[in-house]
């Protein structure tokens, strides 16, 4: 689905979270997903994902058995074990036998059905794949860290525990512990069995005292086991004695001029691997990510060799967690390693060099952008506190990526390349930091001294505005850096003086435009490429466009009603100047708006204008829009990314969707178009991946809706509270180290093990103020309380909600202390008696609540104060009601319209304000309902104001075709063109969704019967095809009807449903010839089934194929049935034959099923009978030859022999019929050659009938045919190669028979013998050439030692016969010369010999000579001819052995 991608980082602190098959398919667990990667010695490619686990993948293993290597198993912290098919990416089955998080899983290398898993509580479970059974053991009450099955016996499993214990378990004896291996004093990280059985390989080379004490004992049968522990040692164990025989201590390697502190081991993860075929070599990891190869036979301290020393930077920079080995077909051994440095590396074990590196991502991909100067340079901002810069155009390394982490302490949420300066990259982080990296230097970044209070969401380069523009040098191209963050401010930074204070552009906006009120918080900005104007998006959904450099407000776009997330101007190199003014915007309401601001920019208005209608409205996404990008290669082509998990490409000018990409798991956060390939787009999101994909290869057009959307959201759904709980449980359960660099495991390890966003080990996640990744969202709103209230409402649905007060301020005054309330009574009495206290104004200030008890003016003052409070709190519905109470109905409706708070109640009272007010209110309510996706209700309200066509368009635009059609048919004339438009539009949608019958009904209603028939036929089953053919016939589409009927008949004939097949054709005109073909096929199959040479799985037969109706030959029976039931005669036979000649017949192949072969053979039989009726003897014999050849060439020998018997019972091909006396006479050369060839094969089958009838077991000829099936020549050769006496015992019957009853001289054709001998010589030379090329490629590409190469070639030499050894000196040139000579000989032979071949002449000679020796009297002349041909053409080794007894 995608071309290249950077996957999520493999999970940390797991003993076996990756594995590789023998075919080079690598599986890696990352978060709760398993990524499948094709690996080779030169490169790698992510091919798919296995999605389904609800929590972290803790273990993964392939089945390494032949025929089952595509099956794999995974374990998870959610306690489940899942079996997958890596070919189909589908879940096979799931086991939930564990009650605790699973720590490790392994598929037994010995038993293809055994899978063993262990959890943090110490429970070991055996899963039997083929039966689904499980067995549960509890060998030790300890926390399991790793386990591995023995490669030599299925019963033995080694289990490593957190406290350093290793236990060997016998799973065949209910988990009996055979050995407890004590020696390590800390966690067991990895276990590896020796690839060979026996313990004598290291007995004389054990280094330490413990090992030397075991020298006398390790000779017993057993197997070595290697273990890696957090105590910084690797131990080799004797499983026969249960003791350690060797201890390897990790060396302290210098790195970056310093020495590793031996006391710091919290970061160590010691992984070990014992490669197959290397019993004396062991690979292990070290402190800082180095890999080393240990030579177990070497003495002294320096037993190891470091991998990747040939050049700098090959090794991992952090600890390695998993290693796996694959041996390629060319003999190269590759080691795959995963590390904390978020890289997957491939190593060549022969050279110990790194072959390639695959970078991975450890957090959400928040930003990606291509450099406008450096082509193909892609910058990626990731939630793991790092920036990646990927050279996507590199030819040597497809994943040429550099990491930048200095100065970054938080998630990278925004990126922007300098538009003119190469390598200058601005970045913004989650903690409000803004900086600039020079990516082509090794210097740390320049950090702005002005920090934002919240997350930086957008960075943009643009022309400077006051006050910075005052200091700009005239004529010099100069750019400022603008940053927009979550607190709603936009800061202007001077890139040359980042240490200086940044300016807030809000002050300039206020001063220029004389704005006194508070500006809405800003959420995004985008400078037009020419720098003339800047668009700023706000939290309230408004977009303001300002003119540079004074930032004068030109216009305000008020189409969005939710927070603006992204803005993008069209590129400036379009050929159409009007396109330069296109501005695309995306918000949280899922719609994408494109605005045409060309006229506003070119002719700025004196006063700001308000635009409420967009140039284009692009609807399709089902969740908020997060990012967008214009194509630099097209005019007005846009790609958008959304929270619905998809990226959508739009044709803005047409307002149509182009394609939809669904390769991500989870919502998307960023997208960009490739600057060099117009078909390539890059996207990133929540799933920690960056993916490259092509527009032309996407199968979907629009985002998923309905059931698909539900399934997609199920994949994206996470439970933050549960996830947090699982993390704590994981840390406490002990599967993680208790400490890392002095920090508690719950803060660092538990989260780092999830490859989450807080994984970088330099950053402590315990003190981070950032929310966890599960709850983190691209949320730019500053008015968080309203959002929180919504979220809480879902969890408190069962609680009775207290209604909000309409007069909250005055009500709160009644909840003051008792003394104040008593004083209120005195004050109110004074007011009532016209002696108010000084400064007391009822309904205002401290006495606001007294407005309710005083006069109307006081009440209105109180209402004004309450309205202000409601406005500040956002309670616009309460404001509307207060205005209604005061009698300002029109003002209330206007306010409700502006704030989107219209309701049915307000609409019912709107007529009180007049017709025009009511109409405007209805129209505004319709827009509000559309935003709330209540389209049916909106259409109904449009009808109330007599806007019928607008209501229909509304329903149609939102895919409510059924309701729209019902409305049209109820209210408009039947011939209205909109009805046909609705039917065809609905049909297209139904057809795309697979509802073909419903789509056909729409097409029929629209009067397009052709489309109706085509769409029904798309189902491609027999009932659908028959229905489509009938529909096309009724509609007058004769050609289509016949085509569909033929497709249906083909499927029915393959199923041998002959009655239905004839009915399907009989309903159509001009298909009599095809009906005759079906009839002939049915009769042929019935006759062959009666002869027991072909099975008949018949569904239904026609009456003419009844068992009692039989004729001498099959062609007689076919002709009689045709004349009786179909009225065939010589008068119409010519037209029928012409129709059937138009049918193409493919070349015979052994891959075609027998049923299809019989259908093709019966086609030639049909043509032959029609040629018989036309008295065309030449065409007749050629078609009969084709009918037999169609069965002979694919290898159906028995069926071919039986067909020859049915066609020519007397064995004479010149006699075509007995019932209708017919003797064939041929004049043309091709017909004579076809007749001779057909006669030869008839005799050939007769010859083998005699062969089998005279065999020692006296088998029936038909049974013999069935037993021999495809190649009788094999039996001849087998019998010829037996001992002479044995052959005579087996073949010779007690009585000798008479002479042959046919003339076999036709089988001994010397021209055909010469042709066949030349063809055999060509085949032999081709085989020798292929063997020579294979041996040469192995010698060049195998990179084997001379001893290994010689050992590899020796079996091939020993298997060759003596004759081949004598010719071994032949070269490629000499063989090529021979090939040319043989091909020239073949070309010189007559075409008729090659076109119409005979049976193998040498084989026939052998059979005749065997029969002459055993049972039959063969004429002396025939024997002499056979021997002469054998001497001349029987030059093959097997033929020479077979003919030895006859020629000596």
PDB file of C-alpha atoms in Angstrom, residues 1304-1407:
ATOM      1  CA  UNK A1304       2.908 -51.122 -36.748  1.00  0.00           C
ATOM      2  CA  UNK A1305       5.259 -49.882 -39.435  1.00  0.00           C
ATOM      3  CA  UNK A1306       3.694 -46.393 -39.243  1.00  0.00           C
ATOM      4  CA  UNK A1307       5.082 -46.100 -35.695  1.00  0.00           C
ATOM      5  CA  UNK A1308       8.628 -46.566 -37.007  1.00  0.00           C
ATOM      6  CA  UNK A1309       8.834 -43.374 -39.058  1.00  0.00           C
ATOM      7  CA  UNK A1310      12.484 -42.440 -39.550  1.00  0.00           C
ATOM      8  CA  UNK A1311      11.862 -38.706 -40.318  1.00  0.00           C
ATOM      9  CA  UNK A1312       9.992 -38.370 -37.052  1.00  0.00           C
ATOM     10  CA  UNK A1313      12.701 -40.354 -35.254  1.00  0.00           C
ATOM     11  CA  UNK A1314      15.307 -37.914 -36.557  1.00  0.00           C
ATOM     12  CA  UNK A1315      13.211 -34.924 -35.480  1.00  0.00           C
ATOM     13  CA  UNK A1316      12.688 -36.354 -31.988  1.00  0.00           C
ATOM     14  CA  UNK A1317      16.373 -37.185 -31.570  1.00  0.00           C
ATOM     15  CA  UNK A1318      17.319 -33.609 -32.493  1.00  0.00           C
ATOM     16  CA  UNK A1319      14.757 -32.237 -30.015  1.00  0.00           C
ATOM     17  CA  UNK A1320      16.197 -34.470 -27.272  1.00  0.00           C
ATOM     18  CA  UNK A1321      19.685 -33.242 -28.067  1.00  0.00           C
ATOM     19  CA  UNK A1322      18.530 -29.631 -27.782  1.00  0.00           C
ATOM     20  CA  UNK A1323      16.962 -30.357 -24.385  1.00  0.00           C
ATOM     21  CA  UNK A1324      20.116 -32.072 -23.161  1.00  0.00           C
ATOM     22  CA  UNK A1325      22.330 -29.145 -24.211  1.00  0.00           C
ATOM     23  CA  UNK A1326      19.937 -26.678 -22.520  1.00  0.00           C
ATOM     24  CA  UNK A1327      20.155 -28.637 -19.263  1.00  0.00           C
ATOM     25  CA  UNK A1328      23.970 -28.703 -19.407  1.00  0.00           C
ATOM     26  CA  UNK A1329      24.056 -24.960 -20.078  1.00  0.00           C
ATOM     27  CA  UNK A1330      21.741 -24.291 -17.139  1.00  0.00           C
ATOM     28  CA  UNK A1331      23.871 -26.438 -14.828  1.00  0.00           C
ATOM     29  CA  UNK A1332      27.046 -24.672 -15.978  1.00  0.00           C
ATOM     30  CA  UNK A1333      25.512 -21.214 -15.373  1.00  0.00           C
ATOM     31  CA  UNK A1334      24.251 -22.257 -11.926  1.00  0.00           C
ATOM     32  CA  UNK A1335      27.652 -23.603 -10.906  1.00  0.00           C
ATOM     33  CA  UNK A1336      29.334 -20.416 -12.133  1.00  0.00           C
ATOM     34  CA  UNK A1337      26.902 -18.142 -10.230  1.00  0.00           C
ATOM     35  CA  UNK A1338      27.444 -20.114  -7.038  1.00  0.00           C
ATOM     36  CA  UNK A1339      31.187 -19.830  -7.377  1.00  0.00           C
ATOM     37  CA  UNK A1340      30.973 -16.068  -7.976  1.00  0.00           C
ATOM     38  CA  UNK A1341      28.284 -15.078  -5.471  1.00  0.00           C
ATOM     39  CA  UNK A1342      28.618 -17.620  -2.676  1.00  0.00           C
ATOM     40  CA  UNK A1343      31.781 -16.172  -1.096  1.00  0.00           C
ATOM     41  CA  UNK A1344      32.590 -19.589   0.325  1.00  0.00           C
ATOM     42  CA  UNK A1345      35.914 -20.862   1.548  1.00  0.00           C
ATOM     43  CA  UNK A1346      37.647 -23.213  -0.902  1.00  0.00           C
ATOM     44  CA  UNK A1347      36.903 -26.162   1.354  1.00  0.00           C
ATOM     45  CA  UNK A1348      33.245 -25.267   1.611  1.00  0.00           C
ATOM     46  CA  UNK A1349      32.911 -24.688  -2.129  1.00  0.00           C
ATOM     47  CA  UNK A1350      34.543 -28.005  -2.881  1.00  0.00           C
ATOM     48  CA  UNK A1351      32.287 -29.779  -0.413  1.00  0.00           C
ATOM     49  CA  UNK A1352      29.268 -28.132  -1.965  1.00  0.00           C
ATOM     50  CA  UNK A1353      30.192 -29.156  -5.509  1.00  0.00           C
ATOM     51  CA  UNK A1354      31.315 -32.685  -4.625  1.00  0.00           C
ATOM     52  CA  UNK A1355      27.843 -34.216  -4.297  1.00  0.00           C
ATOM     53  CA  UNK A1356      26.902 -32.847  -7.708  1.00  0.00           C
ATOM     54  CA  UNK A1357      30.003 -34.388  -9.333  1.00  0.00           C
ATOM     55  CA  UNK A1358      29.488 -37.721  -7.633  1.00  0.00           C
ATOM     56  CA  UNK A1359      25.916 -37.882  -8.844  1.00  0.00           C
ATOM     57  CA  UNK A1360      26.814 -37.550 -12.522  1.00  0.00           C
ATOM     58  CA  UNK A1361      27.283 -40.598 -14.689  1.00  0.00           C
ATOM     59  CA  UNK A1362      30.449 -41.643 -16.434  1.00  0.00           C
ATOM     60  CA  UNK A1363      29.441 -40.290 -19.815  1.00  0.00           C
ATOM     61  CA  UNK A1364      28.888 -36.832 -18.409  1.00  0.00           C
ATOM     62  CA  UNK A1365      32.283 -36.833 -16.663  1.00  0.00           C
ATOM     63  CA  UNK A1366      33.984 -37.459 -19.960  1.00  0.00           C
ATOM     64  CA  UNK A1367      32.373 -34.360 -21.415  1.00  0.00           C
ATOM     65  CA  UNK A1368      33.057 -32.100 -18.455  1.00  0.00           C
ATOM     66  CA  UNK A1369      35.793 -30.374 -20.393  1.00  0.00           C
ATOM     67  CA  UNK A1370      33.162 -28.807 -22.690  1.00  0.00           C
ATOM     68  CA  UNK A1371      32.943 -25.066 -22.441  1.00  0.00           C
ATOM     69  CA  UNK A1372      30.105 -22.609 -22.754  1.00  0.00           C
ATOM     70  CA  UNK A1373      31.256 -21.817 -26.289  1.00  0.00           C
ATOM     71  CA  UNK A1374      31.288 -25.428 -27.430  1.00  0.00           C
ATOM     72  CA  UNK A1375      27.816 -26.041 -26.014  1.00  0.00           C
ATOM     73  CA  UNK A1376      26.520 -22.911 -27.723  1.00  0.00           C
ATOM     74  CA  UNK A1377      27.924 -24.149 -31.036  1.00  0.00           C
ATOM     75  CA  UNK A1378      26.192 -27.478 -30.550  1.00  0.00           C
ATOM     76  CA  UNK A1379      22.934 -25.707 -29.771  1.00  0.00           C
ATOM     77  CA  UNK A1380      23.159 -23.697 -32.993  1.00  0.00           C
ATOM     78  CA  UNK A1381      23.791 -26.855 -35.025  1.00  0.00           C
ATOM     79  CA  UNK A1382      20.799 -28.673 -33.521  1.00  0.00           C
ATOM     80  CA  UNK A1383      18.526 -25.704 -34.043  1.00  0.00           C
ATOM     81  CA  UNK A1384      19.600 -25.490 -37.675  1.00  0.00           C
ATOM     82  CA  UNK A1385      18.800 -29.182 -38.092  1.00  0.00           C
ATOM     83  CA  UNK A1386      15.351 -28.605 -36.636  1.00  0.00           C
ATOM     84  CA  UNK A1387      14.761 -25.673 -38.953  1.00  0.00           C
ATOM     85  CA  UNK A1388      15.677 -27.803 -41.999  1.00  0.00           C
ATOM     86  CA  UNK A1389      13.064 -30.469 -41.174  1.00  0.00           C
ATOM     87  CA  UNK A1390       9.701 -30.304 -43.023  1.00  0.00           C
ATOM     88  CA  UNK A1391       7.047 -28.243 -41.280  1.00  0.00           C
ATOM     89  CA  UNK A1392       4.467 -31.032 -41.433  1.00  0.00           C
ATOM     90  CA  UNK A1393       6.685 -33.298 -39.312  1.00  0.00           C
ATOM     91  CA  UNK A1394       6.939 -30.669 -36.598  1.00  0.00           C
ATOM     92  CA  UNK A1395       3.297 -29.588 -36.868  1.00  0.00           C
ATOM     93  CA  UNK A1396       1.818 -33.092 -36.724  1.00  0.00           C
ATOM     94  CA  UNK A1397       4.178 -35.210 -34.579  1.00  0.00           C
ATOM     95  CA  UNK A1398       4.180 -38.978 -34.098  1.00  0.00           C
ATOM     96  CA  UNK A1399       4.610 -40.941 -30.843  1.00  0.00           C
ATOM     97  CA  UNK A1400       8.151 -41.384 -29.585  1.00  0.00           C
ATOM     98  CA  UNK A1401       9.697 -43.685 -32.222  1.00  0.00           C
ATOM     99  CA  UNK A1402      12.480 -44.991 -29.931  1.00  0.00           C
ATOM    100  CA  UNK A1403       9.904 -45.847 -27.293  1.00  0.00           C
ATOM    101  CA  UNK A1404       7.760 -47.705 -29.835  1.00  0.00           C
ATOM    102  CA  UNK A1405      10.822 -49.660 -30.986  1.00  0.00           C
ATOM    103  CA  UNK A1406      11.527 -50.775 -27.417  1.00  0.00           C
ATOM    104  CA  UNK A1407       7.910 -51.833 -26.834  1.00  0.00           C
TER     105      UNK A1407
END
